C-alpha cells in the first residue's frame, strides 16, 4: 500500500513537472518573437536583417532619408518592425 501511494505522488509530481516545463517553453518562445518586434538596430547593422549588402542598404537610406528611425547621441537606430512595415508600404515608392 505504501509503495502504491509513493508511486502515485511520484507520477503526480512528474506530470506537474512536465506541465510547467512545457508551459515555460511556450512562453519563452513567444517572448523571443515579441522581442524582435521591438528591436532597435544600429544603422551599420541594419543590412544584416534584410539580407542586403552594406552598400545597398546605405544607398537605400540615402535615397529615402524619411525612413522611420530614432537618433540617439548622433547615431541612427531603426525600429526593426516599423522599418520592415515601411519597406513593405507604398510610402517607399511615393517619396
Backbone as a printed PyTorch tensor [residue, N CA C, xyz], in Angstrom:
tensor([[[  0.8250,  -1.1960,   0.0000],
         [  0.0000,   0.0000,   0.0000],
         [  0.8680,   1.2590,   0.0000]],

        [[  1.9060,   1.2410,   0.8140],
         [  2.7820,   2.4080,   0.8870],
         [  3.5120,   2.6300,  -0.4410]],

        [[  3.9120,   1.5340,  -1.1060],
         [  4.5720,   1.6250,  -2.4020],
         [  3.6510,   2.2600,  -3.4360]],

        [[  2.3690,   1.8730,  -3.4380],
         [  1.4000,   2.4130,  -4.3840],
         [  1.1840,   3.9100,  -4.1470]],

        [[  1.1460,   4.3160,  -2.8900],
         [  0.9430,   5.7220,  -2.5520],
         [  2.1440,   6.5570,  -3.0000]],

        [[  3.3470,   6.0570,  -2.7740],
         [  4.5440,   6.7640,  -3.2190],
         [  4.5720,   6.8620,  -4.7460]],

        [[  4.1840,   5.8040,  -5.4100],
         [  4.1640,   5.7850,  -6.8660],
         [  3.1960,   6.8340,  -7.4120]],

        [[  2.0490,   6.9830,  -6.7680],
         [  1.0500,   7.9710,  -7.1880],
         [  1.6190,   9.3790,  -7.0370]],

        [[  2.2760,   9.6720,  -5.9180],
         [  2.8460,  11.0010,  -5.6990],
         [  3.9730,  11.2970,  -6.6930]],

        [[  4.7670,  10.2940,  -7.0040],
         [  5.8320,  10.4700,  -7.9990],
         [  5.2210,  10.7530,  -9.3720]],

        [[  4.1760,  10.0230,  -9.7280],
         [  3.5190,  10.2280, -11.0140],
         [  2.8990,  11.6210, -11.1020]],

        [[  2.2460,  12.0610, -10.0220],
         [  1.6510,  13.3980,  -9.9870],
         [  2.7500,  14.4610, -10.1050]],

        [[  3.8380,  14.2620,  -9.4010],
         [  4.9590,  15.2090,  -9.4550],
         [  5.5480,  15.3020, -10.8550]],

        [[  5.7320,  14.1710, -11.5070],
         [  6.2740,  14.1720, -12.8710],
         [  5.3160,  14.8320, -13.8560]],

        [[  4.0210,  14.5930, -13.6890],
         [  3.0350,  15.2190, -14.5680],
         [  3.0590,  16.7400, -14.3940]],

        [[  3.1150,  17.2120, -13.1560],
         [  3.1940,  18.6560, -12.9170],
         [  4.4910,  19.2480, -13.4540]],

        [[  5.5720,  18.5230, -13.2730],
         [  6.8600,  18.9780, -13.7900],
         [  6.8090,  19.1240, -15.3100]],

        [[  6.2540,  18.1510, -15.9820],
         [  6.1110,  18.2060, -17.4380],
         [  5.2420,  19.3710, -17.8800]],

        [[  4.1580,  19.5870, -17.1640],
         [  3.2540,  20.6940, -17.4910],
         [  3.9720,  22.0410, -17.3730]],

        [[  4.6530,  22.2610, -16.2500],
         [  5.3100,  23.5440, -16.0290],
         [  6.4790,  23.7680, -16.9820]],

        [[  7.2240,  22.7320, -17.2890],
         [  8.3160,  22.8770, -18.2520],
         [  7.7510,  23.2080, -19.6320]],

        [[  6.7160,  22.4970, -20.0590],
         [  6.0990,  22.7680, -21.3540],
         [  5.5260,  24.1640, -21.4390]],

        [[  4.8530,  24.6010, -20.3970],
         [  4.2710,  25.9390, -20.3600],
         [  5.3700,  27.0010, -20.3750]],

        [[  6.4480,  26.7730, -19.6720],
         [  7.5660,  27.7150, -19.6660],
         [  8.2170,  27.8250, -21.0280]],

        [[  8.3570,  26.7030, -21.7250],
         [  8.9410,  26.7350, -23.0640],
         [  8.0630,  27.5020, -24.0470]],

        [[  6.7510,  27.3740, -23.9180],
         [  5.8390,  28.1320, -24.7810],
         [  6.0240,  29.6340, -24.5600]],

        [[  6.0820,  30.0340, -23.3130],
         [  6.2200,  31.4490, -23.0140],
         [  7.5920,  31.9640, -23.4090]],

        [[  8.6150,  31.1440, -23.2730],
         [  9.9660,  31.5460, -23.6590],
         [ 10.0210,  31.8380, -25.1450]],

        [[  9.4460,  30.9770, -25.9680],
         [  9.4930,  31.1960, -27.4100],
         [  8.6450,  32.3890, -27.8230]],

        [[  7.5090,  32.6160, -27.1900],
         [  6.6770,  33.7550, -27.5640],
         [  7.3340,  35.0690, -27.1520]],

        [[  8.0810,  35.0880, -26.0570],
         [  8.7810,  36.3040, -25.6510],
         [  9.8900,  36.6320, -26.6290]],

        [[ 10.5700,  35.6380, -27.1430],
         [ 11.6280,  35.8920, -28.1160],
         [ 11.0680,  36.4970, -29.3870]],

        [[  9.9250,  36.0250, -29.8460],
         [  9.3020,  36.5750, -31.0470],
         [  8.8730,  38.0160, -30.7960]],

        [[  8.3380,  38.2820, -29.6320],
         [  7.9130,  39.6360, -29.3070],
         [  9.0810,  40.5910, -29.2160]],

        [[ 10.1870,  40.1530, -28.7100],
         [ 11.3570,  40.9970, -28.5830],
         [ 11.8750,  41.4570, -29.9330]],

        [[ 11.7560,  40.6490, -30.9530],
         [ 12.2260,  41.0300, -32.2780],
         [ 11.4150,  42.1990, -32.8260]],

        [[ 10.1670,  42.2980, -32.4400],
         [  9.3380,  43.3840, -32.9310],
         [  9.7200,  44.7240, -32.3190]],

        [[ 10.3810,  44.7420, -31.1910],
         [ 10.7490,  45.9760, -30.5140],
         [ 12.2370,  46.2450, -30.5890]],

        [[ 12.9190,  45.5430, -31.4590],
         [ 14.3610,  45.6540, -31.5570],
         [ 14.7770,  46.9280, -32.2780]],

        [[ 15.6820,  47.6830, -31.6670],
         [ 16.2960,  48.8320, -32.3240],
         [ 17.6430,  48.3720, -32.8690]],

        [[ 17.8580,  48.6290, -34.1490],
         [ 19.0710,  48.1680, -34.8150],
         [ 19.8620,  49.3810, -35.2750]],

        [[ 21.1520,  49.3840, -34.9680],
         [ 22.0140,  50.4590, -35.4140],
         [ 22.1350,  50.4250, -36.9390]],

        [[ 22.2630,  51.5860, -37.5320],
         [ 22.2910,  51.6870, -38.9860],
         [ 23.3550,  50.7900, -39.6090]],

        [[ 24.5000,  50.6800, -38.9830],
         [ 25.5900,  49.8800, -39.5530],
         [ 25.2890,  48.3820, -39.5630]],

        [[ 24.2980,  47.9500, -38.8050],
         [ 23.9400,  46.5240, -38.7540],
         [ 22.6110,  46.2160, -39.4490]],

        [[ 21.9240,  47.2410, -39.9020],
         [ 20.5850,  47.0680, -40.4620],
         [ 20.5780,  46.1370, -41.6700]],

        [[ 21.5900,  46.1930, -42.4850],
         [ 21.6270,  45.3700, -43.7020],
         [ 21.5840,  43.8760, -43.3940]],

        [[ 22.0760,  43.4800, -42.2330],
         [ 22.1030,  42.0630, -41.8520],
         [ 20.6990,  41.4840, -41.6910]],

        [[ 19.7460,  42.2970, -41.2880],
         [ 18.3860,  41.8300, -41.0490],
         [ 17.5600,  41.7310, -42.3280]],

        [[ 18.0610,  42.3260, -43.4020],
         [ 17.3170,  42.3370, -44.6550],
         [ 18.0960,  41.6810, -45.7940]],

        [[ 19.1890,  41.0310, -45.4570],
         [ 19.9930,  40.2850, -46.4310],
         [ 20.4280,  41.1630, -47.5990]],

        [[ 20.8660,  42.3620, -47.2760],
         [ 21.3950,  43.2820, -48.2750],
         [ 22.8650,  43.5390, -47.9800]],

        [[ 23.5840,  43.9750, -48.9880],
         [ 24.9690,  44.3680, -48.7440],
         [ 24.9580,  45.7110, -48.0150]],

        [[ 26.0620,  46.0390, -47.3870],
         [ 26.1480,  47.3280, -46.6930],
         [ 25.9470,  48.4770, -47.6800]],

        [[ 26.5190,  48.3400, -48.8730],
         [ 26.4010,  49.3950, -49.8840],
         [ 24.9530,  49.5690, -50.3380]],

        [[ 24.2390,  48.4770, -50.5330],
         [ 22.8340,  48.5680, -50.9520],
         [ 21.9740,  49.2290, -49.8840]],

        [[ 22.2040,  48.8730, -48.6230],
         [ 21.4220,  49.4730, -47.5400],
         [ 21.7590,  50.9540, -47.4080]],

        [[ 23.0240,  51.2920, -47.5170],
         [ 23.4300,  52.6970, -47.4320],
         [ 22.7870,  53.4980, -48.5580]],

        [[ 22.7600,  52.9340, -49.7530],
         [ 22.1340,  53.5870, -50.9020],
         [ 20.6340,  53.7820, -50.6710]],

        [[ 19.9660,  52.7570, -50.1590],
         [ 18.5330,  52.8470, -49.8630],
         [ 18.2470,  53.9540, -48.8590]],

        [[ 19.0400,  54.0180, -47.8010],
         [ 18.8180,  55.0200, -46.7590],
         [ 19.1440,  56.4280, -47.2450]],

        [[ 20.1090,  56.5580, -48.1520],
         [ 20.4190,  57.8780, -48.7090],
         [ 19.3050,  58.3540, -49.6390]],

        [[ 18.7140,  57.4380, -50.3860],
         [ 17.6250,  57.7930, -51.2940],
         [ 16.3300,  58.0940, -50.5430]],

        [[ 16.1970,  57.5460, -49.3480],
         [ 14.9670,  57.7020, -48.5540],
         [ 15.3090,  58.1400, -47.1230]],

        [[ 15.6940,  59.4020, -46.9600],
         [ 16.0730,  59.8690, -45.6090],
         [ 14.8950,  59.9370, -44.6390]],

        [[ 13.6660,  59.8160, -45.1510],
         [ 12.4700,  59.8660, -44.2920],
         [ 12.1390,  58.4960, -43.6860]],

        [[ 12.9650,  57.4930, -43.9230],
         [ 12.7170,  56.1630, -43.3480],
         [ 12.5850,  56.2810, -41.8270]],

        [[ 11.6900,  55.5180, -41.2320],
         [ 11.4710,  55.6470, -39.7760],
         [ 12.7190,  55.2750, -38.9930]],

        [[ 13.1600,  56.2090, -38.1760],
         [ 14.3830,  55.9900, -37.3940],
         [ 14.3300,  56.7790, -36.1020]],

        [[ 15.2720,  56.4660, -35.2250],
         [ 15.4500,  57.1600, -33.9600],
         [ 16.9100,  57.5860, -33.9170]],

        [[ 17.1570,  58.8280, -33.5240],
         [ 18.5320,  59.3110, -33.4300],
         [ 18.8620,  59.5010, -31.9530]],

        [[ 19.8590,  58.7690, -31.4980],
         [ 20.3140,  58.8420, -30.1080],
         [ 21.8120,  59.1040, -30.1070]],

        [[ 22.2120,  60.1710, -29.4640],
         [ 23.6310,  60.5340, -29.3710],
         [ 24.3030,  60.5580, -30.7440]],

        [[ 23.5920,  61.0490, -31.7310],
         [ 24.1530,  61.1830, -33.0620],
         [ 24.1670,  59.9150, -33.9000]],

        [[ 23.7280,  58.7970, -33.3500],
         [ 23.6690,  57.5390, -34.0980],
         [ 22.2390,  57.2650, -34.5270]],

        [[ 22.0960,  56.6950, -35.7160],
         [ 20.7720,  56.3720, -36.2420],
         [ 20.4380,  54.9200, -35.9120]],

        [[ 19.2700,  54.7320, -35.3080],
         [ 18.7640,  53.4060, -34.9770],
         [ 17.4260,  53.2320, -35.6780]],

        [[ 17.1620,  52.0200, -36.0980],
         [ 15.9280,  51.7260, -36.8160],
         [ 15.1390,  50.6820, -36.0500]],

        [[ 13.8820,  51.0000, -35.8010],
         [ 12.9610,  50.0770, -35.1490],
         [ 12.6580,  48.9970, -36.1750]],

        [[ 13.0830,  47.7950, -35.9290],
         [ 13.0500,  46.7270, -36.9210],
         [ 11.6520,  46.5040, -37.4890]],

        [[ 10.6460,  46.4400, -36.6330],
         [  9.2800,  46.1790, -37.0790],
         [  8.7540,  47.3350, -37.9420]],

        [[  8.9590,  48.5690, -37.4830],
         [  8.4750,  49.7220, -38.2410],
         [  9.2130,  49.8490, -39.5740]],

        [[ 10.5110,  49.5710, -39.5750],
         [ 11.2840,  49.6620, -40.8130],
         [ 10.8120,  48.6180, -41.8190]],

        [[ 10.5430,  47.4160, -41.3410],
         [ 10.0460,  46.3530, -42.2260],
         [  8.6880,  46.7450, -42.8130]],

        [[  7.8010,  47.2910, -41.9740],
         [  6.4890,  47.7390, -42.4640],
         [  6.6540,  48.8620, -43.4840]],

        [[  7.5840,  49.7740, -43.2270],
         [  7.8350,  50.8650, -44.1540],
         [  8.3270,  50.3250, -45.5010]],

        [[  9.2070,  49.3510, -45.4660],
         [  9.7020,  48.7540, -46.7090],
         [  8.5770,  48.1100, -47.5080]],

        [[  7.6250,  47.5250, -46.8140],
         [  6.5100,  46.8460, -47.4850],
         [  5.4240,  47.8240, -47.9360]],

        [[  5.4560,  49.0510, -47.4520],
         [  4.3850,  50.0140, -47.7350],
         [  4.6330,  50.7500, -49.0470]],

        [[  3.6150,  51.4880, -49.4530],
         [  3.7210,  52.3280, -50.6530],
         [  4.5180,  53.5910, -50.3870]],

        [[  4.7450,  53.9390, -49.1250],
         [  5.4900,  55.1650, -48.7830],
         [  6.8860,  55.1490, -49.3880]],

        [[  7.4630,  54.0060, -49.5160],
         [  8.8050,  53.8750, -50.0720],
         [  8.8270,  54.3350, -51.5230]],

        [[  7.7640,  54.0860, -52.2510],
         [  7.7430,  54.3570, -53.6810],
         [  7.1530,  55.7190, -54.0370]],

        [[  6.4850,  56.3560, -53.0930],
         [  5.8500,  57.6450, -53.3720],
         [  6.6070,  58.8260, -52.7980]],

        [[  7.8140,  58.6360, -52.4660],
         [  8.5710,  59.7660, -51.8850],
         [  9.6460,  60.2360, -52.8310]]])
